[in-house]
């Protein structure tokens, strides 16, 4: 609230144009996020898919990986489940934004917080934090379970170097995917459309661009969001022609930042 004194000595109190501060907006968005059942179901699915599939794949392939016939590194399996867990990160990122548009509650949100950028920032910060923590923990549990079976065959992998990087890298990648999806969600404002577009970019188009010939096709493959960002989450890259882990993450972060900037501009220009 802002208080001003008129020339006649009358005190006039008016609400701040920007609405509540960022701390208040953050608390409100956290309340929304943690009290919706879909949030918890999605996070449970992230853990089950990410850790469970990693353990399952390591258990089923440990004998083969230890044999002379193996043409894959154990590092290709130690975070395998996180490739599937990224789908749940997309779903959660979409629901954080588009659910309010679907129910019309976004009008109440923007009425309470006229500074719409604060809503975008609060949703983004919370989602990034949650997905980084859950993603890293999931990768570590998957590693512990999967490496048990690799150790029994004498091919266990120490939690150091590229393996250690892939643990927190999995959290970084899931957080990046969630943030990318938040931006698309504010642009499209539709749950199914947002999930479809992001999954197509991350999982389908990223592989299809391999068919583009020449140097242009090679660079297009490297710069696709899913291809650039995912390398940080694996000890051994599935495609050796992709960018390095940190270079790829930087490219993915730049692409996400551009998309967030576009979402912010459209958020200010369009009606709720």
PDB file of C-alpha atoms in Angstrom:
ATOM      1  CA  UNK A   1       0.000   0.000   0.000  1.00  0.00           C
ATOM      2  CA  UNK A   2       1.122   3.542  -0.772  1.00  0.00           C
ATOM      3  CA  UNK A   3       0.073   6.523   1.383  1.00  0.00           C
ATOM      4  CA  UNK A   4       0.081  10.058  -0.048  1.00  0.00           C
ATOM      5  CA  UNK A   5      -0.918  13.400   1.484  1.00  0.00           C
ATOM      6  CA  UNK A   6      -3.002  15.817  -0.610  1.00  0.00           C
ATOM      7  CA  UNK A   7      -2.671  19.589  -0.450  1.00  0.00           C
ATOM      8  CA  UNK A   8      -5.785  19.750   1.726  1.00  0.00           C
ATOM      9  CA  UNK A   9      -4.176  17.513   4.330  1.00  0.00           C
ATOM     10  CA  UNK A  10      -6.123  14.375   3.412  1.00  0.00           C
ATOM     11  CA  UNK A  11      -4.272  11.080   3.632  1.00  0.00           C
ATOM     12  CA  UNK A  12      -5.007   8.868   0.633  1.00  0.00           C
ATOM     13  CA  UNK A  13      -4.054   5.186   0.705  1.00  0.00           C
ATOM     14  CA  UNK A  14      -3.856   3.329  -2.589  1.00  0.00           C
ATOM     15  CA  UNK A  15      -2.740  -0.197  -3.465  1.00  0.00           C
ATOM     16  CA  UNK A  16       0.659  -0.721  -5.057  1.00  0.00           C
ATOM     17  CA  UNK A  17       0.387  -1.201  -8.798  1.00  0.00           C
ATOM     18  CA  UNK A  18       2.762  -4.141  -8.777  1.00  0.00           C
ATOM     19  CA  UNK A  19       0.846  -6.060  -6.111  1.00  0.00           C
ATOM     20  CA  UNK A  20       2.507  -8.312  -3.516  1.00  0.00           C
ATOM     21  CA  UNK A  21       6.264  -8.780  -3.350  1.00  0.00           C
ATOM     22  CA  UNK A  22       8.116 -11.713  -4.833  1.00  0.00           C
ATOM     23  CA  UNK A  23       8.337 -13.541  -1.501  1.00  0.00           C
ATOM     24  CA  UNK A  24       4.568 -13.532  -1.131  1.00  0.00           C
ATOM     25  CA  UNK A  25       4.102 -14.677  -4.715  1.00  0.00           C
ATOM     26  CA  UNK A  26       6.617 -17.466  -4.175  1.00  0.00           C
ATOM     27  CA  UNK A  27       4.766 -18.692  -1.081  1.00  0.00           C
ATOM     28  CA  UNK A  28       1.442 -18.624  -2.934  1.00  0.00           C
ATOM     29  CA  UNK A  29       2.843 -20.590  -5.871  1.00  0.00           C
ATOM     30  CA  UNK A  30       4.453 -23.109  -3.511  1.00  0.00           C
ATOM     31  CA  UNK A  31       1.085 -23.621  -1.847  1.00  0.00           C
ATOM     32  CA  UNK A  32      -0.477 -24.290  -5.242  1.00  0.00           C
ATOM     33  CA  UNK A  33       2.263 -26.692  -6.266  1.00  0.00           C
ATOM     34  CA  UNK A  34       2.352 -28.835  -3.140  1.00  0.00           C
ATOM     35  CA  UNK A  35      -1.401 -29.064  -2.547  1.00  0.00           C
ATOM     36  CA  UNK A  36      -2.245 -30.464  -5.977  1.00  0.00           C
ATOM     37  CA  UNK A  37      -2.238 -34.271  -6.125  1.00  0.00           C
ATOM     38  CA  UNK A  38      -0.980 -34.347  -9.701  1.00  0.00           C
ATOM     39  CA  UNK A  39       2.305 -32.831  -8.504  1.00  0.00           C
ATOM     40  CA  UNK A  40       2.996 -35.731  -6.169  1.00  0.00           C
ATOM     41  CA  UNK A  41       1.838 -38.379  -8.625  1.00  0.00           C
ATOM     42  CA  UNK A  42       4.119 -36.906 -11.275  1.00  0.00           C
ATOM     43  CA  UNK A  43       7.107 -36.806  -8.920  1.00  0.00           C
ATOM     44  CA  UNK A  44       6.475 -40.408  -7.852  1.00  0.00           C
ATOM     45  CA  UNK A  45       6.340 -41.401 -11.526  1.00  0.00           C
ATOM     46  CA  UNK A  46       9.639 -39.571 -12.074  1.00  0.00           C
ATOM     47  CA  UNK A  47      11.281 -41.603  -9.325  1.00  0.00           C
ATOM     48  CA  UNK A  48       9.770 -44.952 -10.341  1.00  0.00           C
ATOM     49  CA  UNK A  49      10.647 -44.539 -14.011  1.00  0.00           C
ATOM     50  CA  UNK A  50      14.042 -42.922 -13.500  1.00  0.00           C
ATOM     51  CA  UNK A  51      15.415 -45.185 -10.777  1.00  0.00           C
ATOM     52  CA  UNK A  52      13.344 -48.293 -11.462  1.00  0.00           C
ATOM     53  CA  UNK A  53      14.127 -48.600 -15.157  1.00  0.00           C
ATOM     54  CA  UNK A  54      17.818 -47.961 -14.544  1.00  0.00           C
ATOM     55  CA  UNK A  55      17.987 -50.793 -12.005  1.00  0.00           C
ATOM     56  CA  UNK A  56      15.925 -53.065 -14.247  1.00  0.00           C
ATOM     57  CA  UNK A  57      18.119 -52.450 -17.294  1.00  0.00           C
ATOM     58  CA  UNK A  58      21.337 -52.951 -15.331  1.00  0.00           C
ATOM     59  CA  UNK A  59      20.003 -56.182 -13.816  1.00  0.00           C
ATOM     60  CA  UNK A  60      18.949 -57.523 -17.198  1.00  0.00           C
ATOM     61  CA  UNK A  61      22.120 -56.580 -19.061  1.00  0.00           C
ATOM     62  CA  UNK A  62      24.907 -56.970 -16.493  1.00  0.00           C
ATOM     63  CA  UNK A  63      25.928 -60.428 -17.776  1.00  0.00           C
ATOM     64  CA  UNK A  64      26.060 -59.238 -21.377  1.00  0.00           C
ATOM     65  CA  UNK A  65      27.936 -56.037 -20.506  1.00  0.00           C
ATOM     66  CA  UNK A  66      30.627 -58.112 -18.802  1.00  0.00           C
ATOM     67  CA  UNK A  67      30.996 -60.433 -21.786  1.00  0.00           C
ATOM     68  CA  UNK A  68      33.408 -59.996 -24.725  1.00  0.00           C
ATOM     69  CA  UNK A  69      30.413 -59.641 -27.074  1.00  0.00           C
ATOM     70  CA  UNK A  70      29.247 -56.401 -25.433  1.00  0.00           C
ATOM     71  CA  UNK A  71      29.406 -53.383 -27.708  1.00  0.00           C
ATOM     72  CA  UNK A  72      28.013 -50.938 -25.129  1.00  0.00           C
ATOM     73  CA  UNK A  73      29.588 -49.312 -22.084  1.00  0.00           C
ATOM     74  CA  UNK A  74      28.018 -49.824 -18.634  1.00  0.00           C
ATOM     75  CA  UNK A  75      27.864 -46.039 -18.509  1.00  0.00           C
ATOM     76  CA  UNK A  76      25.167 -46.154 -21.168  1.00  0.00           C
ATOM     77  CA  UNK A  77      22.899 -47.950 -18.694  1.00  0.00           C
ATOM     78  CA  UNK A  78      23.648 -46.328 -15.344  1.00  0.00           C
ATOM     79  CA  UNK A  79      21.260 -43.393 -15.988  1.00  0.00           C
ATOM     80  CA  UNK A  80      19.118 -45.010 -18.670  1.00  0.00           C
ATOM     81  CA  UNK A  81      15.846 -44.540 -16.804  1.00  0.00           C
ATOM     82  CA  UNK A  82      16.339 -40.770 -16.690  1.00  0.00           C
ATOM     83  CA  UNK A  83      15.656 -40.660 -20.441  1.00  0.00           C
ATOM     84  CA  UNK A  84      12.116 -41.809 -19.719  1.00  0.00           C
ATOM     85  CA  UNK A  85      11.788 -39.685 -16.574  1.00  0.00           C
ATOM     86  CA  UNK A  86      12.120 -36.568 -18.704  1.00  0.00           C
ATOM     87  CA  UNK A  87       8.566 -37.212 -19.924  1.00  0.00           C
ATOM     88  CA  UNK A  88       7.222 -36.668 -16.410  1.00  0.00           C
ATOM     89  CA  UNK A  89       9.256 -33.459 -16.116  1.00  0.00           C
ATOM     90  CA  UNK A  90       7.490 -32.212 -19.245  1.00  0.00           C
ATOM     91  CA  UNK A  91       4.106 -33.152 -17.795  1.00  0.00           C
ATOM     92  CA  UNK A  92       4.782 -31.377 -14.495  1.00  0.00           C
ATOM     93  CA  UNK A  93       6.117 -28.273 -16.245  1.00  0.00           C
ATOM     94  CA  UNK A  94       2.988 -28.090 -18.356  1.00  0.00           C
ATOM     95  CA  UNK A  95       0.572 -28.632 -15.457  1.00  0.00           C
ATOM     96  CA  UNK A  96       2.200 -25.904 -13.350  1.00  0.00           C
ATOM     97  CA  UNK A  97       1.112 -23.370 -15.970  1.00  0.00           C
ATOM     98  CA  UNK A  98      -1.715 -24.673 -18.115  1.00  0.00           C
ATOM     99  CA  UNK A  99      -3.955 -26.023 -15.352  1.00  0.00           C
ATOM    100  CA  UNK A 100      -4.695 -22.472 -14.239  1.00  0.00           C
ATOM    101  CA  UNK A 101      -5.504 -21.439 -17.787  1.00  0.00           C
ATOM    102  CA  UNK A 102      -7.811 -24.427 -18.180  1.00  0.00           C
ATOM    103  CA  UNK A 103      -9.778 -23.656 -15.023  1.00  0.00           C
ATOM    104  CA  UNK A 104      -9.715 -19.878 -15.430  1.00  0.00           C
ATOM    105  CA  UNK A 105      -7.888 -19.449 -12.120  1.00  0.00           C
ATOM    106  CA  UNK A 106      -5.129 -17.599 -13.934  1.00  0.00           C
ATOM    107  CA  UNK A 107      -7.403 -14.515 -13.959  1.00  0.00           C
ATOM    108  CA  UNK A 108      -7.499 -14.545 -10.166  1.00  0.00           C
ATOM    109  CA  UNK A 109      -3.734 -15.010 -10.054  1.00  0.00           C
ATOM    110  CA  UNK A 110      -3.098 -11.999 -12.282  1.00  0.00           C
ATOM    111  CA  UNK A 111      -5.713  -9.940 -10.460  1.00  0.00           C
ATOM    112  CA  UNK A 112      -3.832 -10.570  -7.211  1.00  0.00           C
ATOM    113  CA  UNK A 113      -0.416 -10.114  -8.854  1.00  0.00           C
ATOM    114  CA  UNK A 114      -0.611  -7.494 -11.618  1.00  0.00           C
ATOM    115  CA  UNK A 115       3.160  -7.775 -12.154  1.00  0.00           C
ATOM    116  CA  UNK A 116       2.880 -10.951 -14.230  1.00  0.00           C
ATOM    117  CA  UNK A 117       6.614 -11.425 -14.480  1.00  0.00           C
ATOM    118  CA  UNK A 118       6.651 -12.300 -10.789  1.00  0.00           C
ATOM    119  CA  UNK A 119       4.245 -15.167 -11.420  1.00  0.00           C
ATOM    120  CA  UNK A 120       6.425 -16.474 -14.233  1.00  0.00           C
ATOM    121  CA  UNK A 121       9.565 -16.166 -12.096  1.00  0.00           C
ATOM    122  CA  UNK A 122       7.990 -17.809  -9.031  1.00  0.00           C
ATOM    123  CA  UNK A 123       6.608 -20.775 -10.961  1.00  0.00           C
ATOM    124  CA  UNK A 124       9.935 -21.214 -12.747  1.00  0.00           C
ATOM    125  CA  UNK A 125      12.062 -21.038  -9.603  1.00  0.00           C
ATOM    126  CA  UNK A 126       9.941 -23.521  -7.688  1.00  0.00           C
ATOM    127  CA  UNK A 127       9.760 -26.000 -10.536  1.00  0.00           C
ATOM    128  CA  UNK A 128      13.494 -25.833 -11.202  1.00  0.00           C
ATOM    129  CA  UNK A 129      14.280 -26.426  -7.525  1.00  0.00           C
ATOM    130  CA  UNK A 130      11.887 -29.364  -7.152  1.00  0.00           C
ATOM    131  CA  UNK A 131      12.983 -31.079 -10.357  1.00  0.00           C
ATOM    132  CA  UNK A 132      16.680 -30.607  -9.643  1.00  0.00           C
ATOM    133  CA  UNK A 133      16.370 -32.169  -6.179  1.00  0.00           C
ATOM    134  CA  UNK A 134      14.105 -35.014  -7.292  1.00  0.00           C
ATOM    135  CA  UNK A 135      16.078 -35.627 -10.486  1.00  0.00           C
ATOM    136  CA  UNK A 136      19.420 -35.819  -8.691  1.00  0.00           C
ATOM    137  CA  UNK A 137      18.035 -38.068  -5.942  1.00  0.00           C
ATOM    138  CA  UNK A 138      16.397 -40.343  -8.520  1.00  0.00           C
ATOM    139  CA  UNK A 139      19.613 -40.666 -10.503  1.00  0.00           C
ATOM    140  CA  UNK A 140      21.567 -41.505  -7.343  1.00  0.00           C
ATOM    141  CA  UNK A 141      19.101 -44.216  -6.301  1.00  0.00           C
ATOM    142  CA  UNK A 142      19.144 -45.658  -9.803  1.00  0.00           C
ATOM    143  CA  UNK A 143      22.939 -45.652  -9.765  1.00  0.00           C
ATOM    144  CA  UNK A 144      23.095 -47.370  -6.390  1.00  0.00           C
ATOM    145  CA  UNK A 145      20.667 -50.094  -7.442  1.00  0.00           C
ATOM    146  CA  UNK A 146      22.004 -50.573 -10.954  1.00  0.00           C
ATOM    147  CA  UNK A 147      25.651 -50.509  -9.940  1.00  0.00           C
ATOM    148  CA  UNK A 148      24.990 -53.330  -7.476  1.00  0.00           C
ATOM    149  CA  UNK A 149      24.363 -55.683 -10.398  1.00  0.00           C
ATOM    150  CA  UNK A 150      27.289 -54.279 -12.374  1.00  0.00           C
ATOM    151  CA  UNK A 151      29.585 -54.759  -9.377  1.00  0.00           C
ATOM    152  CA  UNK A 152      28.613 -58.428  -9.155  1.00  0.00           C
ATOM    153  CA  UNK A 153      29.969 -58.875 -12.685  1.00  0.00           C
ATOM    154  CA  UNK A 154      33.139 -56.915 -11.948  1.00  0.00           C
ATOM    155  CA  UNK A 155      32.195 -53.927 -14.092  1.00  0.00           C
ATOM    156  CA  UNK A 156      30.909 -51.552 -11.419  1.00  0.00           C
ATOM    157  CA  UNK A 157      31.423 -47.823 -11.893  1.00  0.00           C
ATOM    158  CA  UNK A 158      32.828 -45.551  -9.172  1.00  0.00           C
ATOM    159  CA  UNK A 159      30.843 -42.454  -8.233  1.00  0.00           C
ATOM    160  CA  UNK A 160      33.380 -40.041  -9.646  1.00  0.00           C
ATOM    161  CA  UNK A 161      34.241 -38.210 -12.844  1.00  0.00           C
ATOM    162  CA  UNK A 162      31.616 -38.571 -15.546  1.00  0.00           C
ATOM    163  CA  UNK A 163      29.426 -40.802 -13.383  1.00  0.00           C
ATOM    164  CA  UNK A 164      29.245 -38.215 -10.601  1.00  0.00           C
ATOM    165  CA  UNK A 165      28.603 -35.454 -13.135  1.00  0.00           C
ATOM    166  CA  UNK A 166      25.749 -37.453 -14.640  1.00  0.00           C
ATOM    167  CA  UNK A 167      24.047 -37.647 -11.237  1.00  0.00           C
ATOM    168  CA  UNK A 168      23.629 -33.910 -10.674  1.00  0.00           C
ATOM    169  CA  UNK A 169      23.554 -33.509 -14.463  1.00  0.00           C
ATOM    170  CA  UNK A 170      20.344 -35.533 -14.480  1.00  0.00           C
ATOM    171  CA  UNK A 171      18.867 -33.076 -11.999  1.00  0.00           C
ATOM    172  CA  UNK A 172      20.042 -30.125 -14.093  1.00  0.00           C
ATOM    173  CA  UNK A 173      18.583 -31.613 -17.256  1.00  0.00           C
ATOM    174  CA  UNK A 174      15.190 -32.365 -15.693  1.00  0.00           C
ATOM    175  CA  UNK A 175      15.107 -28.850 -14.240  1.00  0.00           C
ATOM    176  CA  UNK A 176      15.941 -27.439 -17.671  1.00  0.00           C
ATOM    177  CA  UNK A 177      13.206 -29.481 -19.319  1.00  0.00           C
ATOM    178  CA  UNK A 178      10.690 -28.241 -16.744  1.00  0.00           C
ATOM    179  CA  UNK A 179      11.720 -24.640 -17.330  1.00  0.00           C
ATOM    180  CA  UNK A 180      11.557 -25.090 -21.104  1.00  0.00           C
ATOM    181  CA  UNK A 181       8.045 -26.510 -20.730  1.00  0.00           C
ATOM    182  CA  UNK A 182       6.932 -23.631 -18.495  1.00  0.00           C
ATOM    183  CA  UNK A 183       7.891 -21.210 -21.269  1.00  0.00           C
ATOM    184  CA  UNK A 184       5.985 -23.214 -23.879  1.00  0.00           C
ATOM    185  CA  UNK A 185       3.033 -23.478 -21.480  1.00  0.00           C
ATOM    186  CA  UNK A 186       2.749 -19.707 -21.138  1.00  0.00           C
ATOM    187  CA  UNK A 187       2.983 -19.364 -24.914  1.00  0.00           C
ATOM    188  CA  UNK A 188       0.399 -22.014 -25.810  1.00  0.00           C
ATOM    189  CA  UNK A 189      -1.783 -21.971 -22.638  1.00  0.00           C
ATOM    190  CA  UNK A 190      -3.033 -25.481 -23.400  1.00  0.00           C
ATOM    191  CA  UNK A 191      -1.996 -28.662 -21.581  1.00  0.00           C
ATOM    192  CA  UNK A 192      -2.136 -31.218 -24.403  1.00  0.00           C
ATOM    193  CA  UNK A 193      -0.602 -28.799 -26.889  1.00  0.00           C
ATOM    194  CA  UNK A 194       2.263 -27.921 -24.558  1.00  0.00           C
ATOM    195  CA  UNK A 195       3.125 -31.527 -23.748  1.00  0.00           C
ATOM    196  CA  UNK A 196       2.890 -32.554 -27.401  1.00  0.00           C
ATOM    197  CA  UNK A 197       5.113 -29.739 -28.664  1.00  0.00           C
ATOM    198  CA  UNK A 198       7.825 -30.236 -26.040  1.00  0.00           C
ATOM    199  CA  UNK A 199       7.927 -34.020 -26.377  1.00  0.00           C
ATOM    200  CA  UNK A 200       8.079 -33.673 -30.154  1.00  0.00           C
ATOM    201  CA  UNK A 201      11.040 -31.297 -29.886  1.00  0.00           C
ATOM    202  CA  UNK A 202      12.857 -33.332 -27.254  1.00  0.00           C
ATOM    203  CA  UNK A 203      12.261 -36.897 -28.377  1.00  0.00           C
ATOM    204  CA  UNK A 204      11.093 -36.998 -31.997  1.00  0.00           C
ATOM    205  CA  UNK A 205      12.531 -34.100 -33.963  1.00  0.00           C
ATOM    206  CA  UNK A 206      15.856 -34.467 -32.187  1.00  0.00           C
ATOM    207  CA  UNK A 207      16.234 -37.876 -33.826  1.00  0.00           C
ATOM    208  CA  UNK A 208      14.627 -37.009 -37.148  1.00  0.00           C
ATOM    209  CA  UNK A 209      17.081 -34.196 -37.906  1.00  0.00           C
ATOM    210  CA  UNK A 210      19.756 -36.872 -38.232  1.00  0.00           C
ATOM    211  CA  UNK A 211      18.287 -37.430 -41.676  1.00  0.00           C
ATOM    212  CA  UNK A 212      19.218 -33.912 -42.817  1.00  0.00           C
ATOM    213  CA  UNK A 213      22.363 -34.285 -44.936  1.00  0.00           C
ATOM    214  CA  UNK A 214      25.623 -32.404 -44.718  1.00  0.00           C
ATOM    215  CA  UNK A 215      27.171 -30.060 -42.207  1.00  0.00           C
ATOM    216  CA  UNK A 216      23.883 -28.246 -41.688  1.00  0.00           C
ATOM    217  CA  UNK A 217      22.257 -31.481 -40.562  1.00  0.00           C
ATOM    218  CA  UNK A 218      25.128 -32.230 -38.194  1.00  0.00           C
ATOM    219  CA  UNK A 219      24.857 -28.862 -36.474  1.00  0.00           C
ATOM    220  CA  UNK A 220      21.073 -29.004 -36.414  1.00  0.00           C
ATOM    221  CA  UNK A 221      21.327 -32.326 -34.609  1.00  0.00           C
ATOM    222  CA  UNK A 222      23.787 -30.900 -32.085  1.00  0.00           C
ATOM    223  CA  UNK A 223      21.672 -27.817 -31.377  1.00  0.00           C
ATOM    224  CA  UNK A 224      18.275 -29.461 -30.905  1.00  0.00           C
ATOM    225  CA  UNK A 225      17.236 -28.817 -27.263  1.00  0.00           C
ATOM    226  CA  UNK A 226      17.000 -32.445 -26.214  1.00  0.00           C
ATOM    227  CA  UNK A 227      20.262 -33.436 -27.885  1.00  0.00           C
ATOM    228  CA  UNK A 228      22.188 -30.481 -26.474  1.00  0.00           C
ATOM    229  CA  UNK A 229      20.853 -30.750 -22.932  1.00  0.00           C
ATOM    230  CA  UNK A 230      20.797 -34.499 -22.414  1.00  0.00           C
ATOM    231  CA  UNK A 231      24.557 -35.111 -22.693  1.00  0.00           C
ATOM    232  CA  UNK A 232      25.103 -33.679 -19.189  1.00  0.00           C
ATOM    233  CA  UNK A 233      22.964 -36.504 -17.759  1.00  0.00           C
ATOM    234  CA  UNK A 234      24.944 -39.454 -19.138  1.00  0.00           C
ATOM    235  CA  UNK A 235      28.466 -40.673 -18.288  1.00  0.00           C
ATOM    236  CA  UNK A 236      28.860 -41.854 -21.883  1.00  0.00           C
ATOM    237  CA  UNK A 237      27.123 -39.933 -24.721  1.00  0.00           C
ATOM    238  CA  UNK A 238      24.775 -42.017 -26.853  1.00  0.00           C
ATOM    239  CA  UNK A 239      25.981 -40.078 -29.889  1.00  0.00           C
ATOM    240  CA  UNK A 240      29.686 -39.137 -29.849  1.00  0.00           C
ATOM    241  CA  UNK A 241      29.061 -36.405 -32.447  1.00  0.00           C
ATOM    242  CA  UNK A 242      26.980 -34.310 -30.032  1.00  0.00           C
ATOM    243  CA  UNK A 243      28.276 -31.318 -28.083  1.00  0.00           C
ATOM    244  CA  UNK A 244      30.199 -31.819 -24.843  1.00  0.00           C
ATOM    245  CA  UNK A 245      28.256 -32.001 -21.556  1.00  0.00           C
ATOM    246  CA  UNK A 246      28.776 -28.431 -20.376  1.00  0.00           C
ATOM    247  CA  UNK A 247      28.741 -26.877 -23.841  1.00  0.00           C
ATOM    248  CA  UNK A 248      25.495 -28.678 -24.595  1.00  0.00           C
ATOM    249  CA  UNK A 249      23.971 -27.553 -21.314  1.00  0.00           C
ATOM    250  CA  UNK A 250      24.960 -23.943 -22.072  1.00  0.00           C
ATOM    251  CA  UNK A 251      23.280 -24.159 -25.489  1.00  0.00           C
ATOM    252  CA  UNK A 252      20.155 -25.680 -23.943  1.00  0.00           C
ATOM    253  CA  UNK A 253      20.113 -22.954 -21.267  1.00  0.00           C
ATOM    254  CA  UNK A 254      20.403 -20.237 -23.938  1.00  0.00           C
ATOM    255  CA  UNK A 255      17.532 -21.752 -25.933  1.00  0.00           C
ATOM    256  CA  UNK A 256      15.399 -21.954 -22.792  1.00  0.00           C
ATOM    257  CA  UNK A 257      16.231 -18.351 -21.867  1.00  0.00           C
ATOM    258  CA  UNK A 258      15.135 -17.129 -25.302  1.00  0.00           C
ATOM    259  CA  UNK A 259      11.887 -19.056 -25.003  1.00  0.00           C
ATOM    260  CA  UNK A 260      11.274 -17.627 -21.516  1.00  0.00           C
ATOM    261  CA  UNK A 261      11.872 -14.120 -22.826  1.00  0.00           C
ATOM    262  CA  UNK A 262       9.281 -14.701 -25.552  1.00  0.00           C
ATOM    263  CA  UNK A 263       6.862 -16.098 -22.959  1.00  0.00           C
ATOM    264  CA  UNK A 264       7.354 -13.018 -20.764  1.00  0.00           C
ATOM    265  CA  UNK A 265       6.649 -10.636 -23.662  1.00  0.00           C
ATOM    266  CA  UNK A 266       3.487 -12.508 -24.653  1.00  0.00           C
ATOM    267  CA  UNK A 267       2.403 -12.780 -21.034  1.00  0.00           C
ATOM    268  CA  UNK A 268       2.431  -8.985 -20.684  1.00  0.00           C
ATOM    269  CA  UNK A 269       0.722  -8.342 -24.015  1.00  0.00           C
ATOM    270  CA  UNK A 270      -2.119 -10.871 -23.987  1.00  0.00           C
ATOM    271  CA  UNK A 271      -5.230 -10.988 -21.859  1.00  0.00           C
ATOM    272  CA  UNK A 272      -5.560 -13.843 -19.393  1.00  0.00           C
TER     273      UNK A 272
END
